[in-house]
Amino acid sequence: MDLLNTLVDKGLRRELPTRAEALAVLATSDDDLLEVVAAAGKVRRQWFGRRVKLNYLVNLKSGLCPEDCSYCSQRLGSKADILKYTWLKPDEASKAAAAGVAGGAKRVCLVASGRGPTDRDVDRVSQTIEAIKEQNEGVEVCACLGLLSDGQAERLRSAGADAYNHNLNTSEGTYGDITTTHTYADRVDTVQKAHAAGLSACSGLIAGMGESDEDLVDVVFALRELDPDSVPVNFLIPFEGTPLAEEWNLTPQRALRILAMVRFVCPDVEVRLAGGREVHLRTLQPLALHLANSIFLGDYLTSEGQAGHADLEMIADAGFEVEGADTTTLPEHRGNAPAGGCGSHGGGGCEPCGDAAPETPETASATSARPDLVAVRRRGAGTDLAPNA
């Protein structure tokens, strides 16, 4: 297929595809799926070999969020039956993190619900970071605390944080449809604050919220422009008790096409297979390893994931290997990339949109609803039960 040959060549050169090419990937048929995966897999292997980085989530504070993000089980007004608890103490969080590190995780992601941290919250998280670093030599720590105020990113970095996560989630044009208590620009500002403070920026998206293919391409191109080191690709977990509980728009095949598009647009960036992979990819998860070079190990914030040992078996059975702590994740040239440009020959710009026919949620063959696959987390952080790692 000429399209795929072109995209592979561009990916190996770190050149930005056109919007028409990105849309065309999403519009490919299920009959062409393995060709699409194989093509994007060539780009993935060029920059990351067969390594898979493991990440582990620790939910420092669960539920009771004042923001109204429609996709979130912790949102204002959520009726989802999730765990609710206030801040974990530093030793509790460090103990939870140690379970993930023991399971093979190279990075620990510290997450707290809320609009953004107060200065006292930053102090609390800083103590947690220090405790984790003291007990787990060489581990990376990423904080995800919401919108940052001036100076907070610098304080987190001084405490030992390596990265900061704040996802764009969806396109600027549709952002107001899923959240009204803050703006898309607020999210962009926080990613830029993390960059400016010298933290490794982590920012991604959520697919499956009823967005069009144009929306997906818009957000991925916006991420390319922001130049994060990590791009988590989440698939909506339709929690009962949230406004998007009835949104079941993804098939495993469509989820793979979305991952392939992200890899072509962000060829040399850590693409992380994140929340919802078990729900929407199901038995096709191993194919996603040919596209993403990073996954979360075990459970998520408020939902249970695949068992940690099953993740490790899946990686080995698919012919991949867990990335070691002494291995640098990103290609060497990424360390010298100018902000906003990805270090690519194509810069941060993009071509005008072409005539590729998008596969919208109305025309895509949506999967049957599978609420039985949405399991609320009842173990790990905030409970007396051992975590899944």
mmCIF file of C-alpha atoms in Angstrom:
data_model
loop_
_atom_site.group_PDB
_atom_site.id
_atom_site.type_symbol
_atom_site.label_atom_id
_atom_site.label_comp_id
_atom_site.label_asym_id
_atom_site.label_seq_id
_atom_site.Cartn_x
_atom_site.Cartn_y
_atom_site.Cartn_z
ATOM 1 C CA MET A 1 0.000 0.000 0.000
ATOM 2 C CA ASP A 2 1.568 3.278 -1.131
ATOM 3 C CA LEU A 3 0.191 5.141 1.901
ATOM 4 C CA LEU A 4 1.942 2.833 4.348
ATOM 5 C CA ASN A 5 5.232 2.878 2.442
ATOM 6 C CA THR A 6 5.156 6.678 2.532
ATOM 7 C CA LEU A 7 4.367 6.736 6.250
ATOM 8 C CA VAL A 8 7.154 4.291 7.093
ATOM 9 C CA ASP A 9 9.669 6.367 5.132
ATOM 10 C CA LYS A 10 8.536 9.519 6.924
ATOM 11 C CA GLY A 11 8.611 7.814 10.311
ATOM 12 C CA LEU A 12 12.163 6.590 9.815
ATOM 13 C CA ARG A 13 13.142 10.172 8.933
ATOM 14 C CA ARG A 14 11.102 11.653 11.808
ATOM 15 C CA GLU A 15 9.105 13.614 9.277
ATOM 16 C CA LEU A 16 5.558 14.728 10.036
ATOM 17 C CA PRO A 17 2.814 13.070 7.933
ATOM 18 C CA THR A 18 0.164 15.238 6.359
ATOM 19 C CA ARG A 19 -3.236 15.441 7.992
ATOM 20 C CA ALA A 20 -4.667 13.616 4.985
ATOM 21 C CA GLU A 21 -2.265 10.724 5.565
ATOM 22 C CA ALA A 22 -3.105 10.548 9.276
ATOM 23 C CA LEU A 23 -6.827 10.522 8.482
ATOM 24 C CA ALA A 24 -6.265 7.827 5.858
ATOM 25 C CA VAL A 25 -4.724 5.526 8.496
ATOM 26 C CA LEU A 26 -7.897 5.793 10.573
ATOM 27 C CA ALA A 27 -10.008 5.122 7.465
ATOM 28 C CA THR A 28 -8.252 1.872 6.491
ATOM 29 C CA SER A 29 -10.353 -1.266 6.536
ATOM 30 C CA ASP A 30 -10.135 -4.202 8.924
ATOM 31 C CA ASP A 31 -8.846 -6.256 5.975
ATOM 32 C CA ASP A 32 -5.750 -4.028 5.921
ATOM 33 C CA LEU A 33 -5.240 -3.993 9.692
ATOM 34 C CA LEU A 34 -2.239 -6.308 9.866
ATOM 35 C CA GLU A 35 -0.483 -4.325 7.142
ATOM 36 C CA VAL A 36 -1.066 -1.119 9.102
ATOM 37 C CA VAL A 37 0.284 -2.676 12.311
ATOM 38 C CA ALA A 38 3.305 -4.095 10.498
ATOM 39 C CA ALA A 39 4.118 -0.731 8.912
ATOM 40 C CA ALA A 40 3.832 1.244 12.156
ATOM 41 C CA GLY A 41 5.780 -1.550 13.856
ATOM 42 C CA LYS A 42 8.767 -0.826 11.618
ATOM 43 C CA VAL A 43 8.806 2.748 12.874
ATOM 44 C CA ARG A 44 8.420 1.642 16.487
ATOM 45 C CA ARG A 45 11.343 -0.817 16.198
ATOM 46 C CA GLN A 46 13.557 1.771 14.494
ATOM 47 C CA TRP A 47 13.468 4.026 17.558
ATOM 48 C CA PHE A 48 12.724 1.622 20.422
ATOM 49 C CA GLY A 49 13.677 -1.860 19.288
ATOM 50 C CA ARG A 50 11.625 -4.534 21.014
ATOM 51 C CA ARG A 51 11.773 -2.888 24.446
ATOM 52 C CA VAL A 52 8.638 -2.240 26.525
ATOM 53 C CA LYS A 53 8.817 0.288 29.345
ATOM 54 C CA LEU A 54 6.673 -0.501 32.392
ATOM 55 C CA ASN A 55 4.957 2.253 34.380
ATOM 56 C CA TYR A 56 3.031 1.971 37.639
ATOM 57 C CA LEU A 57 0.230 4.226 38.906
ATOM 58 C CA VAL A 58 -0.238 5.250 42.529
ATOM 59 C CA ASN A 59 -3.485 7.113 43.169
ATOM 60 C CA LEU A 60 -2.530 9.488 45.993
ATOM 61 C CA LYS A 61 -6.049 10.898 46.465
ATOM 62 C CA SER A 62 -9.125 9.286 44.969
ATOM 63 C CA GLY A 63 -12.487 10.815 44.087
ATOM 64 C CA LEU A 64 -14.113 14.028 45.326
ATOM 65 C CA CYS A 65 -12.839 16.133 42.416
ATOM 66 C CA PRO A 66 -14.452 19.558 41.830
ATOM 67 C CA GLU A 67 -13.931 19.379 38.045
ATOM 68 C CA ASP A 68 -16.692 18.083 35.725
ATOM 69 C CA CYS A 69 -14.713 16.050 33.147
ATOM 70 C CA SER A 70 -17.397 13.823 31.599
ATOM 71 C CA TYR A 71 -15.123 10.804 31.141
ATOM 72 C CA CYS A 72 -13.885 10.661 34.740
ATOM 73 C CA SER A 73 -15.226 8.470 37.533
ATOM 74 C CA GLN A 74 -13.796 10.944 40.081
ATOM 75 C CA ARG A 75 -15.633 13.954 38.617
ATOM 76 C CA LEU A 76 -17.980 16.345 40.363
ATOM 77 C CA GLY A 77 -21.349 14.589 40.588
ATOM 78 C CA SER A 78 -20.016 11.139 39.685
ATOM 79 C CA LYS A 79 -22.186 8.281 40.886
ATOM 80 C CA ALA A 80 -19.534 5.684 40.082
ATOM 81 C CA ASP A 81 -18.929 3.361 43.015
ATOM 82 C CA ILE A 82 -15.197 4.005 43.241
ATOM 83 C CA LEU A 83 -12.773 4.155 46.153
ATOM 84 C CA LYS A 84 -12.749 7.566 47.827
ATOM 85 C CA TYR A 85 -9.966 8.639 50.157
ATOM 86 C CA THR A 86 -7.861 11.665 50.955
ATOM 87 C CA TRP A 87 -4.083 11.998 50.610
ATOM 88 C CA LEU A 88 -1.937 8.944 51.245
ATOM 89 C CA LYS A 89 0.927 9.558 53.646
ATOM 90 C CA PRO A 90 4.398 9.520 52.040
ATOM 91 C CA ASP A 91 5.257 6.131 53.560
ATOM 92 C CA GLU A 92 1.969 4.631 52.320
ATOM 93 C CA ALA A 93 2.564 5.942 48.805
ATOM 94 C CA SER A 94 6.174 4.753 48.863
ATOM 95 C CA LYS A 95 5.058 1.263 49.911
ATOM 96 C CA ALA A 96 2.568 1.165 47.026
ATOM 97 C CA ALA A 97 5.236 2.374 44.597
ATOM 98 C CA ALA A 98 7.662 -0.300 45.773
ATOM 99 C CA ALA A 99 5.194 -3.007 44.706
ATOM 100 C CA GLY A 100 5.197 -1.644 41.167
ATOM 101 C CA VAL A 101 8.989 -1.365 41.059
ATOM 102 C CA ALA A 102 9.279 -4.946 42.309
ATOM 103 C CA GLY A 103 7.008 -5.994 39.442
ATOM 104 C CA GLY A 104 9.355 -4.434 36.901
ATOM 105 C CA ALA A 105 8.113 -0.847 36.647
ATOM 106 C CA LYS A 106 10.739 1.685 35.665
ATOM 107 C CA ARG A 107 8.541 4.722 36.289
ATOM 108 C CA VAL A 108 6.098 5.457 39.116
ATOM 109 C CA CYS A 109 3.280 7.886 38.300
ATOM 110 C CA LEU A 110 1.866 9.764 41.291
ATOM 111 C CA VAL A 111 -1.667 10.969 40.577
ATOM 112 C CA ALA A 112 -4.096 13.018 42.645
ATOM 113 C CA SER A 113 -7.620 14.076 41.777
ATOM 114 C CA GLY A 114 -8.481 17.763 41.837
ATOM 115 C CA ARG A 115 -8.223 20.913 39.766
ATOM 116 C CA GLY A 116 -4.608 21.452 40.749
ATOM 117 C CA PRO A 117 -2.328 21.301 43.773
ATOM 118 C CA THR A 118 -2.086 23.881 46.523
ATOM 119 C CA ASP A 119 1.389 24.798 47.717
ATOM 120 C CA ARG A 120 0.775 22.512 50.701
ATOM 121 C CA ASP A 121 -0.095 19.687 48.291
ATOM 122 C CA VAL A 122 3.179 20.273 46.444
ATOM 123 C CA ASP A 123 5.026 19.994 49.760
ATOM 124 C CA ARG A 124 3.208 16.733 50.507
ATOM 125 C CA VAL A 125 3.973 15.265 47.078
ATOM 126 C CA SER A 126 7.583 16.429 47.319
ATOM 127 C CA GLN A 127 7.965 14.429 50.539
ATOM 128 C CA THR A 128 6.448 11.415 48.779
ATOM 129 C CA ILE A 129 8.843 11.753 45.842
ATOM 130 C CA GLU A 130 11.801 11.933 48.194
ATOM 131 C CA ALA A 131 10.613 8.833 50.076
ATOM 132 C CA ILE A 132 10.171 6.851 46.855
ATOM 133 C CA LYS A 133 13.560 7.879 45.486
ATOM 134 C CA GLU A 134 15.262 7.027 48.768
ATOM 135 C CA GLN A 135 13.846 3.509 48.815
ATOM 136 C CA ASN A 136 13.986 2.713 45.070
ATOM 137 C CA GLU A 137 17.283 3.618 43.486
ATOM 138 C CA GLY A 138 17.078 4.700 39.868
ATOM 139 C CA VAL A 139 13.274 4.794 39.629
ATOM 140 C CA GLU A 140 11.683 7.585 37.573
ATOM 141 C CA VAL A 141 8.887 9.560 39.217
ATOM 142 C CA CYS A 142 6.177 11.361 37.260
ATOM 143 C CA ALA A 143 3.659 13.619 38.999
ATOM 144 C CA CYS A 144 0.112 14.184 37.745
ATOM 145 C CA LEU A 145 -1.650 16.677 39.994
ATOM 146 C CA GLY A 146 -3.760 18.757 37.632
ATOM 147 C CA LEU A 147 -3.256 22.374 36.594
ATOM 148 C CA LEU A 148 -0.004 23.915 37.827
ATOM 149 C CA SER A 149 0.480 27.417 39.174
ATOM 150 C CA ASP A 150 3.648 29.410 38.591
ATOM 151 C CA GLY A 151 6.659 27.937 40.354
ATOM 152 C CA GLN A 152 5.090 24.588 41.232
ATOM 153 C CA ALA A 153 6.764 22.641 38.437
ATOM 154 C CA GLU A 154 10.141 23.956 39.554
ATOM 155 C CA ARG A 155 9.441 22.864 43.132
ATOM 156 C CA LEU A 156 8.495 19.365 42.011
ATOM 157 C CA ARG A 157 11.655 19.108 39.975
ATOM 158 C CA SER A 158 13.750 20.232 42.945
ATOM 159 C CA ALA A 159 12.113 17.471 44.997
ATOM 160 C CA GLY A 160 13.291 14.892 42.471
ATOM 161 C CA ALA A 161 10.378 14.572 40.036
ATOM 162 C CA ASP A 162 11.537 13.504 36.593
ATOM 163 C CA ALA A 163 8.344 14.156 34.649
ATOM 164 C CA TYR A 164 4.912 15.748 34.780
ATOM 165 C CA ASN A 165 1.766 14.386 33.146
ATOM 166 C CA HIS A 166 -1.175 16.455 31.986
ATOM 167 C CA ASN A 167 -3.191 15.108 29.063
ATOM 168 C CA LEU A 168 -4.873 17.206 26.389
ATOM 169 C CA ASN A 169 -7.447 14.386 26.090
ATOM 170 C CA THR A 170 -9.280 15.612 22.988
ATOM 171 C CA SER A 171 -9.203 18.301 20.318
ATOM 172 C CA GLU A 172 -9.439 21.986 21.146
ATOM 173 C CA GLY A 173 -12.623 22.243 19.083
ATOM 174 C CA THR A 174 -14.509 19.660 21.147
ATOM 175 C CA TYR A 175 -12.897 20.206 24.545
ATOM 176 C CA GLY A 176 -15.821 22.262 25.831
ATOM 177 C CA ASP A 177 -18.140 19.327 25.150
ATOM 178 C CA ILE A 178 -16.435 17.158 27.788
ATOM 179 C CA THR A 179 -15.332 19.713 30.404
ATOM 180 C CA THR A 180 -16.619 23.151 31.422
ATOM 181 C CA THR A 181 -14.703 23.858 34.644
ATOM 182 C CA HIS A 182 -11.385 24.506 32.886
ATOM 183 C CA THR A 183 -10.233 25.025 29.313
ATOM 184 C CA TYR A 184 -8.073 23.333 26.726
ATOM 185 C CA ALA A 185 -5.728 26.335 26.963
ATOM 186 C CA ASP A 186 -5.331 25.672 30.701
ATOM 187 C CA ARG A 187 -4.078 22.185 29.889
ATOM 188 C CA VAL A 188 -1.649 23.419 27.245
ATOM 189 C CA ASP A 189 -0.313 25.979 29.725
ATOM 190 C CA THR A 190 0.444 23.284 32.307
ATOM 191 C CA VAL A 191 2.341 21.131 29.796
ATOM 192 C CA GLN A 192 4.361 24.185 28.825
ATOM 193 C CA LYS A 193 5.090 24.954 32.496
ATOM 194 C CA ALA A 194 6.455 21.422 32.932
ATOM 195 C CA HIS A 195 8.644 21.851 29.850
ATOM 196 C CA ALA A 196 9.961 25.188 31.029
ATOM 197 C CA ALA A 197 10.874 23.779 34.436
ATOM 198 C CA GLY A 198 13.023 21.085 32.848
ATOM 199 C CA LEU A 199 10.624 18.236 33.588
ATOM 200 C CA SER A 200 10.001 15.584 30.959
ATOM 201 C CA ALA A 201 6.538 16.432 29.663
ATOM 202 C CA CYS A 202 3.964 13.645 29.377
ATOM 203 C CA SER A 203 0.692 14.410 27.599
ATOM 204 C CA GLY A 204 -1.757 12.252 25.705
ATOM 205 C CA LEU A 205 -5.353 11.625 24.740
ATOM 206 C CA ILE A 206 -8.504 9.641 25.432
ATOM 207 C CA ALA A 207 -10.124 7.911 22.461
ATOM 208 C CA GLY A 208 -13.679 6.632 22.333
ATOM 209 C CA MET A 209 -15.592 9.627 23.720
ATOM 210 C CA GLY A 210 -17.642 10.090 20.548
ATOM 211 C CA GLU A 211 -15.027 12.185 18.759
ATOM 212 C CA SER A 212 -14.544 12.203 14.979
ATOM 213 C CA ASP A 213 -11.407 11.136 13.164
ATOM 214 C CA GLU A 214 -10.645 14.809 12.576
ATOM 215 C CA ASP A 215 -10.733 15.366 16.342
ATOM 216 C CA LEU A 216 -8.286 12.512 16.903
ATOM 217 C CA VAL A 217 -5.893 13.858 14.303
ATOM 218 C CA ASP A 218 -6.256 17.386 15.716
ATOM 219 C CA VAL A 219 -5.252 16.342 19.229
ATOM 220 C CA VAL A 220 -2.346 14.163 18.069
ATOM 221 C CA PHE A 221 -0.995 16.951 15.852
ATOM 222 C CA ALA A 222 -1.367 19.345 18.788
ATOM 223 C CA LEU A 223 0.618 16.931 20.938
ATOM 224 C CA ARG A 224 3.321 16.738 18.296
ATOM 225 C CA GLU A 225 3.505 20.540 18.391
ATOM 226 C CA LEU A 226 3.805 20.540 22.217
ATOM 227 C CA ASP A 227 6.609 17.984 21.951
ATOM 228 C CA PRO A 228 6.080 15.792 25.035
ATOM 229 C CA ASP A 229 8.502 12.929 25.598
ATOM 230 C CA SER A 230 5.615 10.568 26.437
ATOM 231 C CA VAL A 231 2.187 10.278 24.798
ATOM 232 C CA PRO A 232 -0.228 8.056 26.740
ATOM 233 C CA VAL A 233 -3.086 6.732 24.608
ATOM 234 C CA ASN A 234 -6.107 6.039 26.793
ATOM 235 C CA PHE A 235 -9.316 4.393 25.651
ATOM 236 C CA LEU A 236 -12.464 5.541 27.434
ATOM 237 C CA ILE A 237 -13.519 3.307 30.313
ATOM 238 C CA PRO A 238 -17.305 3.880 30.353
ATOM 239 C CA PHE A 239 -17.952 3.869 34.091
ATOM 240 C CA GLU A 240 -21.557 3.525 35.189
ATOM 241 C CA GLY A 241 -22.496 6.732 36.974
ATOM 242 C CA THR A 242 -20.649 9.037 34.544
ATOM 243 C CA PRO A 243 -22.088 10.994 31.581
ATOM 244 C CA LEU A 244 -20.192 8.839 29.071
ATOM 245 C CA ALA A 245 -21.294 5.486 30.487
ATOM 246 C CA GLU A 246 -23.092 4.603 27.247
ATOM 247 C CA GLU A 247 -20.199 5.482 24.918
ATOM 248 C CA TRP A 248 -19.005 2.178 23.440
ATOM 249 C CA ASN A 249 -17.554 3.411 20.141
ATOM 250 C CA LEU A 250 -14.382 1.343 19.860
ATOM 251 C CA THR A 251 -13.584 -2.011 18.349
ATOM 252 C CA PRO A 252 -10.197 -3.653 18.945
ATOM 253 C CA GLN A 253 -9.375 -2.957 15.300
ATOM 254 C CA ARG A 254 -10.175 0.738 15.577
ATOM 255 C CA ALA A 255 -8.116 1.020 18.759
ATOM 256 C CA LEU A 256 -5.142 -0.430 16.882
ATOM 257 C CA ARG A 257 -5.606 2.013 13.997
ATOM 258 C CA ILE A 258 -5.605 4.904 16.472
ATOM 259 C CA LEU A 259 -2.350 3.655 18.023
ATOM 260 C CA ALA A 260 -0.802 3.280 14.575
ATOM 261 C CA MET A 261 -1.776 6.837 13.648
ATOM 262 C CA VAL A 262 -0.200 8.145 16.858
ATOM 263 C CA ARG A 263 3.005 6.244 16.118
ATOM 264 C CA PHE A 264 3.238 7.650 12.585
ATOM 265 C CA VAL A 265 2.686 11.225 13.825
ATOM 266 C CA CYS A 266 5.002 10.818 16.848
ATOM 267 C CA PRO A 267 7.548 8.276 15.565
ATOM 268 C CA ASP A 268 10.358 8.754 18.102
ATOM 269 C CA VAL A 269 8.257 9.531 21.198
ATOM 270 C CA GLU A 270 7.352 7.121 23.989
ATOM 271 C CA VAL A 271 3.843 6.008 23.033
ATOM 272 C CA ARG A 272 2.227 4.502 26.111
ATOM 273 C CA LEU A 273 -0.633 2.021 25.985
ATOM 274 C CA ALA A 274 -2.701 3.280 28.894
ATOM 275 C CA GLY A 275 -6.133 3.030 30.512
ATOM 276 C CA GLY A 276 -8.846 0.999 28.833
ATOM 277 C CA ARG A 277 -6.582 -1.343 26.858
ATOM 278 C CA GLU A 278 -8.065 -4.437 28.501
ATOM 279 C CA VAL A 279 -11.619 -3.197 27.909
ATOM 280 C CA HIS A 280 -11.267 -2.318 24.219
ATOM 281 C CA LEU A 281 -8.283 -4.235 22.812
ATOM 282 C CA ARG A 282 -9.020 -7.393 24.766
ATOM 283 C CA THR A 283 -7.295 -10.376 23.113
ATOM 284 C CA LEU A 284 -5.595 -8.109 20.559
ATOM 285 C CA GLN A 285 -3.465 -6.417 23.227
ATOM 286 C CA PRO A 286 -0.266 -8.184 22.053
ATOM 287 C CA LEU A 287 -0.622 -6.564 18.610
ATOM 288 C CA ALA A 288 -0.590 -3.162 20.304
ATOM 289 C CA LEU A 289 2.949 -3.838 21.545
ATOM 290 C CA HIS A 290 4.075 -3.494 17.922
ATOM 291 C CA LEU A 291 2.840 0.122 18.088
ATOM 292 C CA ALA A 292 3.361 1.288 21.666
ATOM 293 C CA ASN A 293 6.692 0.930 23.469
ATOM 294 C CA SER A 294 5.336 1.563 26.958
ATOM 295 C CA ILE A 295 2.435 0.282 29.094
ATOM 296 C CA PHE A 296 1.007 0.621 32.577
ATOM 297 C CA LEU A 297 1.557 -2.406 34.770
ATOM 298 C CA GLY A 298 -1.375 -3.715 36.797
ATOM 299 C CA ASP A 299 -4.247 -1.510 37.951
ATOM 300 C CA TYR A 300 -5.212 2.055 37.047
ATOM 301 C CA LEU A 301 -6.563 4.911 39.168
ATOM 302 C CA THR A 302 -10.091 3.705 39.884
ATOM 303 C CA SER A 303 -10.322 0.560 37.722
ATOM 304 C CA GLU A 304 -8.585 -2.786 37.815
ATOM 305 C CA GLY A 305 -6.307 -3.787 34.993
ATOM 306 C CA GLN A 306 -4.891 -7.035 33.770
ATOM 307 C CA ALA A 307 -2.876 -8.943 36.386
ATOM 308 C CA GLY A 308 0.742 -7.817 36.518
ATOM 309 C CA HIS A 309 2.088 -11.297 35.825
ATOM 310 C CA ALA A 310 -0.198 -11.546 32.784
ATOM 311 C CA ASP A 311 1.289 -8.297 31.447
ATOM 312 C CA LEU A 312 4.781 -9.739 31.766
ATOM 313 C CA GLU A 313 3.748 -12.998 30.094
ATOM 314 C CA MET A 314 2.087 -11.081 27.257
ATOM 315 C CA ILE A 315 5.253 -9.073 26.624
ATOM 316 C CA ALA A 316 7.437 -12.180 26.571
ATOM 317 C CA ASP A 317 5.021 -14.234 24.449
ATOM 318 C CA ALA A 318 4.802 -11.443 21.868
ATOM 319 C CA GLY A 319 8.585 -11.473 21.475
ATOM 320 C CA PHE A 320 9.311 -8.252 23.372
ATOM 321 C CA GLU A 321 11.400 -7.576 26.459
ATOM 322 C CA VAL A 322 10.941 -5.391 29.529
ATOM 323 C CA GLU A 323 13.118 -2.291 29.369
ATOM 324 C CA GLY A 324 15.772 -2.306 32.064
ATOM 325 C CA ALA A 325 16.385 0.498 34.551
ATOM 326 C CA ASP A 326 19.825 1.103 33.055
ATOM 327 C CA THR A 327 18.441 1.672 29.540
ATOM 328 C CA THR A 328 17.555 5.148 28.283
ATOM 329 C CA THR A 329 14.017 5.056 26.912
ATOM 330 C CA LEU A 330 14.173 7.834 24.322
ATOM 331 C CA PRO A 331 16.477 7.925 21.289
ATOM 332 C CA GLU A 332 19.619 9.969 21.865
ATOM 333 C CA HIS A 333 18.599 12.751 19.477
ATOM 334 C CA ARG A 334 15.469 13.502 21.566
ATOM 335 C CA GLY A 335 17.676 15.038 24.242
ATOM 336 C CA ASN A 336 18.655 17.804 21.818
ATOM 337 C CA ALA A 337 15.228 18.422 20.312
ATOM 338 C CA PRO A 338 14.139 22.083 20.298
ATOM 339 C CA ALA A 339 10.960 22.707 22.266
ATOM 340 C CA GLY A 340 7.898 22.473 20.057
ATOM 341 C CA GLY A 341 9.698 20.838 17.151
ATOM 342 C CA CYS A 342 10.137 17.163 18.098
ATOM 343 C CA GLY A 343 13.643 17.376 16.584
ATOM 344 C CA SER A 344 11.996 16.384 13.309
ATOM 345 C CA HIS A 345 13.028 17.321 9.800
ATOM 346 C CA GLY A 346 9.432 18.393 9.228
ATOM 347 C CA GLY A 347 9.346 20.797 12.181
ATOM 348 C CA GLY A 348 6.103 21.336 14.034
ATOM 349 C CA GLY A 349 3.946 22.395 11.122
ATOM 350 C CA CYS A 350 1.395 20.347 9.239
ATOM 351 C CA GLU A 351 -0.061 20.195 5.767
ATOM 352 C CA PRO A 352 -3.614 21.264 4.954
ATOM 353 C CA CYS A 353 -6.238 18.588 5.398
ATOM 354 C CA GLY A 354 -6.814 16.427 2.318
ATOM 355 C CA ASP A 355 -9.823 14.530 1.068
ATOM 356 C CA ALA A 356 -9.466 11.290 3.015
ATOM 357 C CA ALA A 357 -12.895 10.074 4.086
ATOM 358 C CA PRO A 358 -13.016 9.979 7.879
ATOM 359 C CA GLU A 359 -14.461 7.036 9.778
ATOM 360 C CA THR A 360 -16.669 8.790 12.307
ATOM 361 C CA PRO A 361 -18.415 7.107 15.240
ATOM 362 C CA GLU A 362 -21.579 7.154 13.135
ATOM 363 C CA THR A 363 -19.996 5.136 10.323
ATOM 364 C CA ALA A 364 -17.613 2.971 12.330
ATOM 365 C CA SER A 365 -18.774 -0.454 13.436
ATOM 366 C CA ALA A 366 -18.976 0.084 17.180
ATOM 367 C CA THR A 367 -18.350 -2.767 19.556
ATOM 368 C CA SER A 368 -21.115 -4.158 21.735
ATOM 369 C CA ALA A 369 -21.266 -2.657 25.207
ATOM 370 C CA ARG A 370 -19.187 -4.690 27.674
ATOM 371 C CA PRO A 371 -19.786 -3.196 31.138
ATOM 372 C CA ASP A 372 -18.695 -6.554 32.566
ATOM 373 C CA LEU A 373 -15.126 -5.606 31.596
ATOM 374 C CA VAL A 374 -15.171 -2.421 33.700
ATOM 375 C CA ALA A 375 -13.940 -3.525 37.120
ATOM 376 C CA VAL A 376 -13.723 -0.926 39.889
ATOM 377 C CA ARG A 377 -10.411 -1.036 41.753
ATOM 378 C CA ARG A 378 -10.800 -2.512 45.250
ATOM 379 C CA ARG A 379 -7.146 -3.224 46.064
ATOM 380 C CA GLY A 380 -3.853 -1.396 46.369
ATOM 381 C CA ALA A 381 -3.528 2.269 47.331
ATOM 382 C CA GLY A 382 -6.237 3.397 49.745
ATOM 383 C CA THR A 383 -7.143 -0.160 50.809
ATOM 384 C CA ASP A 384 -5.762 -2.874 53.079
ATOM 385 C CA LEU A 385 -5.375 -5.302 50.178
ATOM 386 C CA ALA A 386 -2.156 -5.970 48.300
ATOM 387 C CA PRO A 387 -1.793 -4.060 45.007
ATOM 388 C CA ASN A 388 -1.808 -5.711 41.610
ATOM 389 C CA ALA A 389 1.727 -5.411 40.263
#
